[in-house]
Coordinates of C-alpha atoms and ligand atoms in Angstrom, one line a residue:
M1 CA -28.3 13.6 18.7
S2 CA -26.1 14.3 21.7
N3 CA -22.3 14.2 21.5
V4 CA -22.1 12.0 24.6
L5 CA -23.8 8.7 25.1
S6 CA -26.1 8.8 28.1
V7 CA -23.4 10.3 30.3
P8 CA -25.1 12.8 32.5
G9 CA -23.4 16.2 32.8
S10 CA -21.1 15.5 29.9
N11 CA -23.0 17.2 27.1
L12 CA -20.9 19.8 25.5
L13 CA -22.4 23.1 24.5
T14 CA -19.7 25.7 23.8
L15 CA -16.0 25.8 24.0
N16 CA -16.4 27.7 27.2
D17 CA -17.8 24.6 28.9
I18 CA -14.4 23.0 28.4
P19 CA -11.8 23.4 31.2
E20 CA -9.4 26.1 30.0
A21 CA -6.4 23.9 30.0
Y22 CA -8.0 21.6 27.4
R23 CA -9.7 24.3 25.2
P24 CA -8.3 24.2 21.7
Q25 CA -6.9 27.2 19.9
E26 CA -7.4 27.2 16.1
N27 CA -4.1 26.6 14.5
H28 CA -3.7 27.4 10.8
F29 CA -0.2 26.1 10.1
N30 CA 1.1 26.9 6.6
Q31 CA 4.7 25.7 6.9
Y32 CA 6.7 22.7 5.9
L33 CA 10.3 21.7 6.3
I34 CA 12.5 21.1 3.3
G35 CA 16.3 21.4 3.1
G36 CA 16.5 22.8 6.6
E37 CA 14.2 25.7 5.8
L38 CA 10.7 26.2 7.2
K39 CA 9.0 27.2 4.0
T40 CA 5.6 28.9 3.7
W41 CA 2.9 27.0 1.7
E42 CA 0.9 29.3 -0.6
G43 CA -1.4 26.6 -2.0
E44 CA -4.5 24.9 -0.9
M45 CA -5.0 24.2 2.8
A46 CA -6.9 21.3 4.3
E47 CA -9.1 22.0 7.3
V48 CA -8.6 19.8 10.4
Y49 CA -11.7 18.9 12.4
S50 CA -12.1 17.1 15.7
S51 CA -14.9 14.6 15.8
I52 CA -15.8 16.1 19.2
H53 CA -18.8 18.3 18.6
T54 CA -19.0 21.8 19.9
E55 CA -21.1 24.8 19.0
N56 CA -19.8 26.6 15.9
K57 CA -19.9 30.3 15.0
N58 CA -23.4 29.9 13.7
G59 CA -24.6 28.4 16.9
E60 CA -24.9 24.9 15.5
M61 CA -23.4 21.8 17.0
G62 CA -20.9 20.0 14.9
P63 CA -17.3 18.8 14.5
T64 CA -14.8 21.3 16.0
L65 CA -12.6 23.2 13.6
L66 CA -9.0 22.8 15.0
G67 CA -7.2 24.6 12.2
S68 CA -5.6 23.7 8.9
V69 CA -2.5 22.3 7.3
P70 CA -1.0 22.5 3.8
D71 CA -2.7 20.2 1.3
M72 CA 0.5 19.7 -0.7
E73 CA 1.1 18.6 -4.2
S74 CA 3.6 16.3 -5.9
E75 CA 6.0 19.0 -6.9
P76 CA 7.1 20.0 -3.3
A77 CA 7.0 16.3 -2.4
L78 CA 9.7 15.7 -5.1
L79 CA 11.7 18.7 -3.8
A80 CA 11.6 17.1 -0.3
L81 CA 12.9 13.9 -1.8
E82 CA 15.6 15.9 -3.6
S83 CA 16.6 17.5 -0.3
A84 CA 16.8 14.1 1.5
N85 CA 18.9 12.8 -1.4
K86 CA 21.2 15.9 -1.3
A87 CA 21.7 15.4 2.5
F88 CA 22.6 11.8 2.0
D89 CA 24.6 12.8 -1.1
R90 CA 25.2 9.3 -2.3
G91 CA 26.9 8.4 1.0
K92 CA 29.1 11.6 0.9
G93 CA 26.8 13.8 3.0
E94 CA 27.7 15.3 6.3
W95 CA 25.1 13.3 8.1
P96 CA 25.8 9.8 6.9
T97 CA 29.5 10.2 7.3
M98 CA 29.3 12.0 10.7
R99 CA 30.7 10.4 13.9
V100 CA 28.1 8.5 15.8
R101 CA 28.8 10.7 18.9
E102 CA 27.8 13.9 16.9
R103 CA 24.6 12.3 15.5
L104 CA 23.7 11.4 19.1
N105 CA 24.3 15.0 20.2
C106 CA 21.8 16.2 17.5
L107 CA 19.2 13.7 18.7
E108 CA 19.6 14.6 22.3
R109 CA 19.2 18.3 21.4
F110 CA 15.9 17.4 19.6
A111 CA 14.6 15.4 22.6
D112 CA 15.3 18.3 24.9
K113 CA 13.5 20.7 22.6
M114 CA 10.6 18.3 22.1
K115 CA 9.9 18.1 25.8
A116 CA 8.9 21.8 25.9
H117 CA 5.9 21.0 23.7
R118 CA 4.3 18.3 25.9
E119 CA 1.2 20.3 26.8
E120 CA 0.3 21.4 23.3
V121 CA 0.9 17.9 21.8
V122 CA -1.1 16.2 24.5
K123 CA -4.0 18.6 24.0
L124 CA -4.0 18.0 20.3
L125 CA -3.8 14.2 20.8
M126 CA -7.1 14.5 22.7
W127 CA -8.8 16.7 20.1
E128 CA -7.5 15.2 16.9
I129 CA -7.8 11.5 17.7
G130 CA -9.9 11.5 20.9
K131 CA -7.3 9.7 23.0
N132 CA -8.0 10.1 26.7
L133 CA -5.8 12.4 28.8
S134 CA -3.7 9.8 30.6
D135 CA -3.1 7.8 27.4
S136 CA -2.2 11.0 25.5
Q137 CA 0.3 11.9 28.2
K138 CA 1.6 8.3 28.1
E139 CA 2.0 8.6 24.3
F140 CA 4.1 11.7 24.6
D141 CA 6.2 10.5 27.6
R142 CA 6.8 7.1 26.1
T143 CA 8.0 8.7 22.9
V144 CA 10.5 11.0 24.7
D145 CA 11.7 7.9 26.7
Y146 CA 12.0 6.0 23.4
I147 CA 14.4 8.7 22.1
Y148 CA 16.6 8.6 25.2
D149 CA 16.5 4.8 25.2
T150 CA 17.6 4.9 21.6
L151 CA 20.5 7.1 22.5
D152 CA 21.7 4.5 25.0
A153 CA 21.0 1.6 22.7
Y154 CA 23.1 3.2 19.9
K155 CA 25.9 4.0 22.3
K156 CA 26.0 0.3 23.3
L157 CA 25.8 -0.9 19.7
D158 CA 28.6 1.5 18.8
Q159 CA 30.8 0.4 21.7
K160 CA 30.7 -3.1 20.4
S161 CA 32.0 -1.8 17.0
A162 CA 34.9 0.1 18.4
K163 CA 37.3 -2.7 17.7
F164 CA 38.9 -4.9 15.1
E165 CA 38.4 -8.6 14.6
K166 CA 40.6 -11.1 12.9
E167 CA 39.6 -14.3 11.2
G168 CA 41.3 -16.3 8.5
G169 CA 44.1 -13.8 8.3
I170 CA 41.8 -10.8 7.6
H171 CA 41.3 -7.9 10.0
A172 CA 37.7 -6.6 10.0
H173 CA 36.2 -3.4 11.4
I174 CA 32.5 -4.0 11.4
R175 CA 29.9 -1.2 11.9
R176 CA 26.3 -0.6 11.0
S177 CA 25.9 1.9 8.1
P178 CA 22.8 3.8 6.9
L179 CA 20.7 2.6 4.0
G180 CA 19.9 5.9 2.3
V181 CA 16.6 7.8 2.0
V182 CA 13.7 6.7 4.1
L183 CA 10.0 7.5 3.4
C184 CA 8.3 7.5 6.7
L185 CA 4.5 7.2 7.2
G186 CA 2.8 6.7 10.5
P187 CA -0.7 5.8 11.7
Y188 CA -3.5 7.9 13.2
N189 CA -3.9 5.8 16.4
Y190 CA -0.3 6.6 17.6
P191 CA 0.4 9.6 15.4
L192 CA 3.3 10.7 17.6
N193 CA 4.7 7.5 19.1
E194 CA 4.6 5.1 16.3
T195 CA 5.8 7.6 13.7
F196 CA 8.7 8.6 15.8
C197 CA 9.6 5.0 16.6
L198 CA 10.3 4.8 12.9
L199 CA 11.7 8.2 12.2
I200 CA 14.1 8.5 15.1
P201 CA 16.0 5.3 14.6
A202 CA 16.0 5.8 10.9
I203 CA 17.7 9.2 11.1
V204 CA 20.1 8.4 14.0
M205 CA 21.6 5.6 12.0
G206 CA 22.6 8.2 9.3
N207 CA 19.7 7.9 6.9
T208 CA 17.8 10.9 5.7
A209 CA 14.1 11.1 5.7
V210 CA 10.9 12.4 4.1
F211 CA 8.1 12.2 6.6
K212 CA 4.4 12.8 6.2
P213 CA 2.1 12.7 9.2
A214 CA -1.1 10.6 9.2
K215 CA -4.5 12.1 8.1
H216 CA -5.7 12.3 11.7
G217 CA -3.2 13.5 14.3
V218 CA -1.4 16.0 12.0
L219 CA -1.6 19.3 13.8
L220 CA 0.2 17.8 16.8
I221 CA 3.3 17.4 14.7
T222 CA 3.4 21.1 13.8
P223 CA 4.9 22.4 17.1
L224 CA 7.9 20.1 16.5
L225 CA 9.0 21.3 13.0
K226 CA 11.2 24.0 14.4
A227 CA 12.8 21.5 16.8
F228 CA 13.7 19.3 13.9
Q229 CA 15.0 22.2 11.9
E230 CA 17.2 23.4 14.8
S231 CA 18.5 20.0 15.8
F232 CA 19.6 18.3 12.6
P233 CA 21.6 19.4 9.5
A234 CA 19.7 20.6 6.5
G235 CA 17.8 18.0 4.6
V236 CA 18.1 15.2 7.2
V237 CA 14.4 15.4 8.1
N238 CA 11.9 16.8 5.6
I239 CA 8.3 17.2 6.7
L240 CA 5.3 17.5 4.3
F241 CA 1.6 17.6 4.8
G242 CA -1.1 16.3 2.6
R243 CA -2.6 13.1 1.0
G244 CA -0.5 10.0 0.4
R245 CA -1.8 9.9 -3.2
K246 CA -0.2 13.3 -4.0
I247 CA 2.9 12.9 -1.8
A248 CA 4.0 9.4 -1.2
Q249 CA 3.1 7.8 -4.5
P250 CA 5.1 10.2 -6.7
I251 CA 8.1 9.9 -4.3
M252 CA 8.0 6.1 -4.6
K253 CA 7.7 6.2 -8.4
T254 CA 11.1 7.9 -8.6
G255 CA 12.7 4.7 -7.4
Q256 CA 15.0 6.8 -5.1
V257 CA 13.6 5.6 -1.8
D258 CA 15.8 3.0 -0.1
V259 CA 13.5 2.2 2.8
L260 CA 9.7 2.4 3.1
A261 CA 8.9 2.7 6.8
L262 CA 5.2 2.5 7.4
I263 CA 2.8 1.7 10.2
G264 CA -0.6 1.3 8.8
H265 CA -2.6 -1.0 6.5
S266 CA -1.0 -3.6 4.3
S267 CA -3.0 -2.4 1.3
S268 CA -1.2 1.0 1.5
A269 CA 2.1 -0.7 2.0
V270 CA 1.6 -2.9 -1.1
A271 CA 0.3 0.0 -3.2
L272 CA 3.4 2.0 -2.4
Q273 CA 5.8 -0.9 -3.0
D274 CA 4.1 -1.4 -6.4
E275 CA 5.0 2.2 -7.4
H276 CA 8.7 1.5 -6.8
P277 CA 10.5 0.5 -9.9
N278 CA 13.5 -1.1 -8.2
K279 CA 12.0 -3.7 -5.9
N280 CA 15.3 -5.1 -4.5
R281 CA 16.6 -1.7 -3.7
L282 CA 13.6 -1.1 -1.5
R283 CA 13.9 -2.2 2.1
L284 CA 10.7 -2.5 4.2
V285 CA 10.1 -1.7 7.8
L286 CA 6.3 -2.3 8.2
G287 CA 4.0 -2.6 11.1
L288 CA 0.6 -3.7 9.6
E289 CA -2.8 -4.9 10.7
A290 CA -3.6 -7.9 12.9
K291 CA -6.4 -9.9 14.3
N292 CA -5.0 -10.9 17.6
P293 CA -7.0 -13.6 19.3
G294 CA -7.7 -14.1 23.0
V295 CA -8.0 -17.8 23.8
V296 CA -9.7 -18.6 27.1
L297 CA -9.1 -22.1 28.5
P298 CA -11.7 -23.8 30.7
D299 CA -9.6 -23.3 33.9
A300 CA -8.9 -19.6 33.4
D301 CA -9.5 -17.2 36.3
L302 CA -12.5 -15.4 34.9
E303 CA -12.3 -12.2 36.9
H304 CA -8.7 -11.7 35.8
T305 CA -9.4 -12.8 32.2
V306 CA -12.3 -10.4 31.8
K307 CA -10.2 -7.5 33.1
E308 CA -7.4 -8.3 30.6
C309 CA -9.9 -8.8 27.8
I310 CA -11.5 -5.4 28.5
S311 CA -8.1 -3.7 28.3
G312 CA -7.1 -5.8 25.3
T313 CA -10.2 -5.3 23.3
L314 CA -11.2 -1.8 24.2
S315 CA -8.3 0.4 25.2
F316 CA -8.5 3.4 22.9
N317 CA -11.8 2.0 21.7
G318 CA -10.0 -1.0 20.1
Q319 CA -8.1 1.2 17.7
R320 CA -4.8 -0.5 18.2
C321 CA -3.0 -2.9 15.9
T322 CA -2.3 -5.0 19.0
A323 CA -5.9 -5.0 20.2
L324 CA -7.6 -8.3 20.9
K325 CA -9.9 -8.5 17.9
V326 CA -11.5 -11.9 18.6
L327 CA -12.1 -14.0 21.7
Y328 CA -12.2 -17.8 21.6
V329 CA -13.9 -19.0 24.8
H330 CA -14.3 -22.7 25.8
E331 CA -17.9 -23.8 25.6
S332 CA -17.8 -25.0 29.2
I333 CA -17.4 -21.5 30.6
I334 CA -18.9 -19.4 27.8
D335 CA -22.1 -18.4 29.6
E336 CA -20.3 -17.2 32.7
F337 CA -17.7 -15.4 30.6
N338 CA -20.2 -13.7 28.4
K339 CA -22.2 -12.5 31.4
K340 CA -19.2 -11.1 33.2
F341 CA -17.6 -9.6 30.1
S342 CA -20.8 -7.9 28.8
E343 CA -21.4 -6.4 32.2
A344 CA -17.9 -5.1 32.4
V345 CA -18.2 -3.6 28.9
D346 CA -21.4 -1.8 29.9
N347 CA -19.8 -0.4 33.0
L348 CA -17.0 1.4 31.0
K349 CA -17.1 5.1 31.2
Y350 CA -17.7 7.0 28.0
G351 CA -17.0 10.7 27.8
L352 CA -14.7 13.4 26.5
P353 CA -11.0 12.7 26.6
W354 CA -10.1 15.0 29.5
E355 CA -12.9 13.8 31.8
E356 CA -11.8 11.9 34.8
D357 CA -11.5 8.1 34.5
V358 CA -12.9 8.2 31.0
F359 CA -12.2 5.0 29.1
L360 CA -14.2 5.2 25.9
T361 CA -14.0 8.3 23.8
P362 CA -15.2 9.8 20.5
L363 CA -13.9 8.0 17.4
P364 CA -11.7 10.2 15.1
E365 CA -12.8 8.7 11.8
P366 CA -16.2 10.1 10.8
S367 CA -17.1 6.9 8.9
K368 CA -16.2 4.5 11.8
P369 CA -19.5 4.4 13.7
Q370 CA -21.4 3.4 10.5
Y371 CA -18.7 0.8 9.6
I372 CA -19.1 -0.8 13.0
K373 CA -22.9 -0.7 12.7
D374 CA -22.6 -2.5 9.3
L375 CA -20.5 -5.2 11.0
I376 CA -23.1 -5.6 13.7
D377 CA -25.9 -5.8 11.1
D378 CA -24.0 -8.3 9.0
A379 CA -23.3 -10.5 12.0
T380 CA -26.8 -10.3 13.5
S381 CA -28.3 -11.1 10.1
K382 CA -26.3 -14.3 10.1
G383 CA -27.2 -15.5 13.6
A384 CA -25.1 -13.5 16.1
K385 CA -26.6 -11.4 18.9
V386 CA -25.5 -8.3 20.6
I387 CA -25.2 -9.6 24.1
N388 CA -24.5 -6.4 26.1
K389 CA -27.3 -3.9 26.8
K390 CA -25.6 -0.8 25.5
G391 CA -23.9 -2.5 22.5
G392 CA -24.4 -0.6 19.3
Q393 CA -25.9 2.7 20.7
M394 CA -24.8 5.3 18.3
T395 CA -24.2 9.0 18.0
E396 CA -22.5 11.0 15.2
N397 CA -19.1 10.3 16.5
Y398 CA -19.4 7.1 18.5
I399 CA -20.9 3.7 18.8
Y400 CA -21.0 1.9 22.1
P401 CA -18.9 -1.3 22.1
A402 CA -21.0 -4.2 21.0
V403 CA -20.2 -7.8 22.1
L404 CA -21.3 -10.2 19.4
Y405 CA -22.0 -13.8 20.1
P406 CA -21.7 -16.4 18.6
V407 CA -19.6 -15.3 15.7
D408 CA -18.5 -17.6 12.8
D409 CA -16.6 -17.4 9.6
S410 CA -19.7 -16.5 7.6
M411 CA -19.6 -13.0 9.1
S412 CA -17.4 -10.1 8.0
L413 CA -16.5 -9.5 11.6
Y414 CA -14.7 -12.8 11.7
H415 CA -12.4 -11.8 8.8
E416 CA -12.0 -8.0 9.0
E417 CA -9.7 -6.1 11.3
Q418 CA -12.4 -4.1 12.9
F419 CA -10.1 -1.5 14.5
G420 CA -12.9 -0.2 16.7
P421 CA -15.4 -0.9 19.4
I422 CA -16.9 -4.3 18.6
I423 CA -15.9 -7.7 20.0
P424 CA -16.6 -11.0 18.4
I425 CA -16.8 -14.0 20.7
I426 CA -16.4 -17.5 19.2
P427 CA -17.2 -20.6 21.4
Y428 CA -14.9 -23.6 20.9
K429 CA -15.0 -27.2 22.0
D430 CA -11.6 -28.5 20.8
I431 CA -8.5 -26.3 21.2
N432 CA -7.6 -27.2 17.6
E433 CA -10.5 -24.9 16.5
P434 CA -8.7 -21.6 17.6
L435 CA -5.3 -23.1 16.6
D436 CA -6.6 -23.9 13.1
A437 CA -8.1 -20.4 12.8
M438 CA -4.8 -18.8 13.8
A439 CA -2.9 -20.9 11.3
A440 CA -5.4 -20.0 8.6
S441 CA -5.4 -16.3 9.4
E442 CA -3.7 -13.8 7.1
Y443 CA -2.2 -12.3 10.3
G444 CA 0.3 -13.4 12.9
Q445 CA 1.2 -10.7 15.4
Q446 CA 0.3 -11.8 18.9
V447 CA -2.1 -14.0 21.0
S448 CA -3.4 -13.8 24.6
L449 CA -3.7 -17.2 26.2
F450 CA -5.8 -17.4 29.4
G451 CA -5.5 -20.5 31.7
R452 CA -3.4 -22.0 34.5
D453 CA -2.9 -25.7 34.0
V454 CA 0.7 -26.0 32.8
T455 CA 0.1 -29.3 31.2
K456 CA -2.3 -27.6 28.8
I457 CA -0.6 -24.2 28.5
G458 CA 2.9 -25.6 27.9
P459 CA 2.2 -27.4 24.6
L460 CA -0.1 -24.6 23.5
I461 CA 2.7 -22.1 23.9
D462 CA 5.0 -24.2 21.8
I463 CA 2.4 -24.2 18.9
M464 CA 1.4 -20.6 19.3
A465 CA 5.0 -19.4 19.2
N466 CA 5.1 -20.8 15.7
L467 CA 2.0 -18.9 14.6
V468 CA 2.6 -15.4 16.1
C469 CA 5.5 -13.4 17.5
R470 CA 4.3 -12.8 21.1
V471 CA 2.3 -15.2 23.3
N472 CA 0.9 -13.2 26.2
L473 CA 0.1 -15.4 29.1
N474 CA -2.9 -14.3 31.1
S475 CA -2.2 -10.8 29.7
A476 CA -3.6 -8.5 27.0
C477 CA -1.6 -8.1 23.8
Q478 CA 0.5 -5.0 23.6
R479 CA 3.5 -3.5 21.9
G480 CA 5.4 -2.3 25.0
P481 CA 7.7 -2.2 26.8
D482 CA 9.6 -0.8 23.8
V483 CA 12.7 -2.8 24.5
Y484 CA 10.9 -6.0 23.5
P485 CA 10.7 -7.1 19.9
F486 CA 7.6 -5.8 18.1
T487 CA 6.9 -7.7 14.9
G488 CA 4.5 -10.1 13.2
R489 CA 4.2 -13.0 10.8
K490 CA 2.4 -13.0 7.5
N491 CA 0.5 -9.8 6.7
S492 CA 1.2 -8.3 10.1
A493 CA 4.7 -6.9 9.7
V494 CA 8.0 -6.8 7.9
S495 CA 11.2 -6.3 10.0
T496 CA 11.3 -6.0 13.8
L497 CA 11.0 -2.9 15.9
S498 CA 12.2 -2.3 19.4
V499 CA 14.6 0.3 20.7
F500 CA 17.5 -2.0 19.7
D501 CA 16.0 -3.8 16.8
A502 CA 14.9 -0.6 15.0
L503 CA 18.5 0.5 14.9
R504 CA 19.3 -2.8 13.1
S505 CA 16.3 -2.6 10.8
F506 CA 17.3 0.9 9.5
S507 CA 21.0 0.0 8.9
I508 CA 23.2 -2.7 7.3
R509 CA 26.4 -4.2 8.5
T510 CA 29.3 -3.0 6.6
F511 CA 33.0 -3.5 7.2
V512 CA 36.5 -2.6 6.3
A513 CA 38.6 -5.7 5.7
S514 CA 42.3 -5.9 5.3
K515 CA 44.7 -8.8 4.9
D516 CA 47.0 -9.2 7.9
N517 CA 50.4 -8.1 6.7
P518 CA 52.9 -5.5 7.8
Y519 CA 52.1 -3.1 5.0
N520 CA 48.3 -3.1 5.7
N521 CA 48.7 -3.1 9.4
E522 CA 50.8 0.0 9.4
I523 CA 48.3 1.8 7.3
L524 CA 45.4 0.7 9.6
E525 CA 47.2 1.8 12.6
S526 CA 48.0 5.2 11.2
L527 CA 44.4 5.5 10.0
L528 CA 43.2 4.8 13.6
N529 CA 45.6 7.3 15.0
S530 CA 44.8 10.0 12.4
N531 CA 41.1 10.6 13.0
E532 CA 40.9 10.8 9.2
S533 CA 38.0 8.3 9.1
N534 CA 34.8 8.4 11.1
F535 CA 34.1 4.8 10.2
V536 CA 37.5 3.4 11.1
S537 CA 37.6 4.5 14.6
S538 CA 38.1 3.0 18.0
D539 CA 36.3 6.0 19.6
Y540 CA 34.4 4.6 22.6
I541 CA 31.3 6.6 23.5
L542 CA 30.7 6.5 27.3
Ligands
G3H1 O1 -1.4 0.1 16.9 C1 -0.6 -0.6 17.4 C2 0.4 -0.2 18.5 O2 1.7 -0.6 18.2 C3 -0.1 -0.7 19.7 O3 0.8 -0.3 20.7 O4 0.1 -2.1 22.3 O5 1.4 -0.1 23.1 O6 -1.0 0.1 22.4 P1 0.3 -0.6 22.2

């Protein structure tokens, strides 16, 4: 079978066929970061393969070996936790008691160092998870921007705290304080961006962290370990490699984690919470799965709607928590919509991530093509049809997006978050059908509403706003821009993320209170003038 689906000229034979700038170098990385030291791992290593097939040393085509990373055990994982605990030092650590200004300096130093690794990280994003070149570049740049935006947001937040308040005869100096030790786990679809959107706000607020990269998209973290080591005090960021079972579970079991920060599946989040013995100690910052619907009203502009639905359902092959995972289309326009949408899907360019204008790319999870095929088989055995010509064409690392119609609740595709290239279309007669389905769903992240008659759209927005957390009007669902709140109802999220909200999610309001009398006021004033406390300070960061 060929690596590339009927795309002339794209068949890959050897690494030499790949433009030099995108050719991978094997990277066997045997280090990890604990207590400010880059330690060498002497144990088992796990090989990292790309699902992109090239010719191997024996002249056979197969997944490309990209390198290896430590397959770490529970013992070093617990040492990493100990190191994070030591750096927090029950609130006494240098990092949690440091002036905000100094923490921001550390973060700025990190961002400057990180920028030097753009090329390597972008190349690894393409090879490890098959993200196309422009989206890989966007992921890197968006992450760096997120760090700089975080610096600004924290400055603003801190500026507001540089003062005393007085109510009911009590002076109060209110700030946001860290929560403690954070276990940070990110997803494979945004292995850099989404992980850092947890890790960066977590540490800048004064927490310390243990971080384990996702299973796919792991080598791309390795160039950044040194930057973490050089930018932050020892133990603030600890980075491990390996399986969640051997690393995350034993850490949670200790009961010493204060925040579980995870973007991934709710089943992993629940399993990890279950390990923690002190449920109320554990705070949660979770971005979980979703089944965002697109609802197309009879008067929607179909050209525009199809364009947004393509980007919503199939950007990065549908492997986004925010992807449109089901389309409800009014029966009066369904035939026209299906025709236009299927044609648009069949016109998408499939190829290797660095090829020009490529939209569809190989899937990183080896089992995904078969999983999608099983969803197709299940739906077609219950009455749905694949309505686009190329739908379901398969290779070892890909399956061409399949548009399934009509889908109903007897099919697995109706219920499961497919996270891949398959699009269920459900016809509706009465708008209450999609509304009821949204209300009954386990998920509640976002919706896309397509239409133009405000007398219809207005009341629908009012209802949908009570079922999800973002109503996208004639626009695909998405997380960004990162200043907007990213969250979800039900099984889709716990806590809110955005540049600003993440700073709140990883901290708690704490204040120093003092009754208004001459004795206390004199002490407060001399405290402020003395610089003895980093918390009680009217330091204004410009
Ligand atoms: O996987 C879920 C991501 O948060 C989606 O982000 O909408 O920017 O692709 P995005």
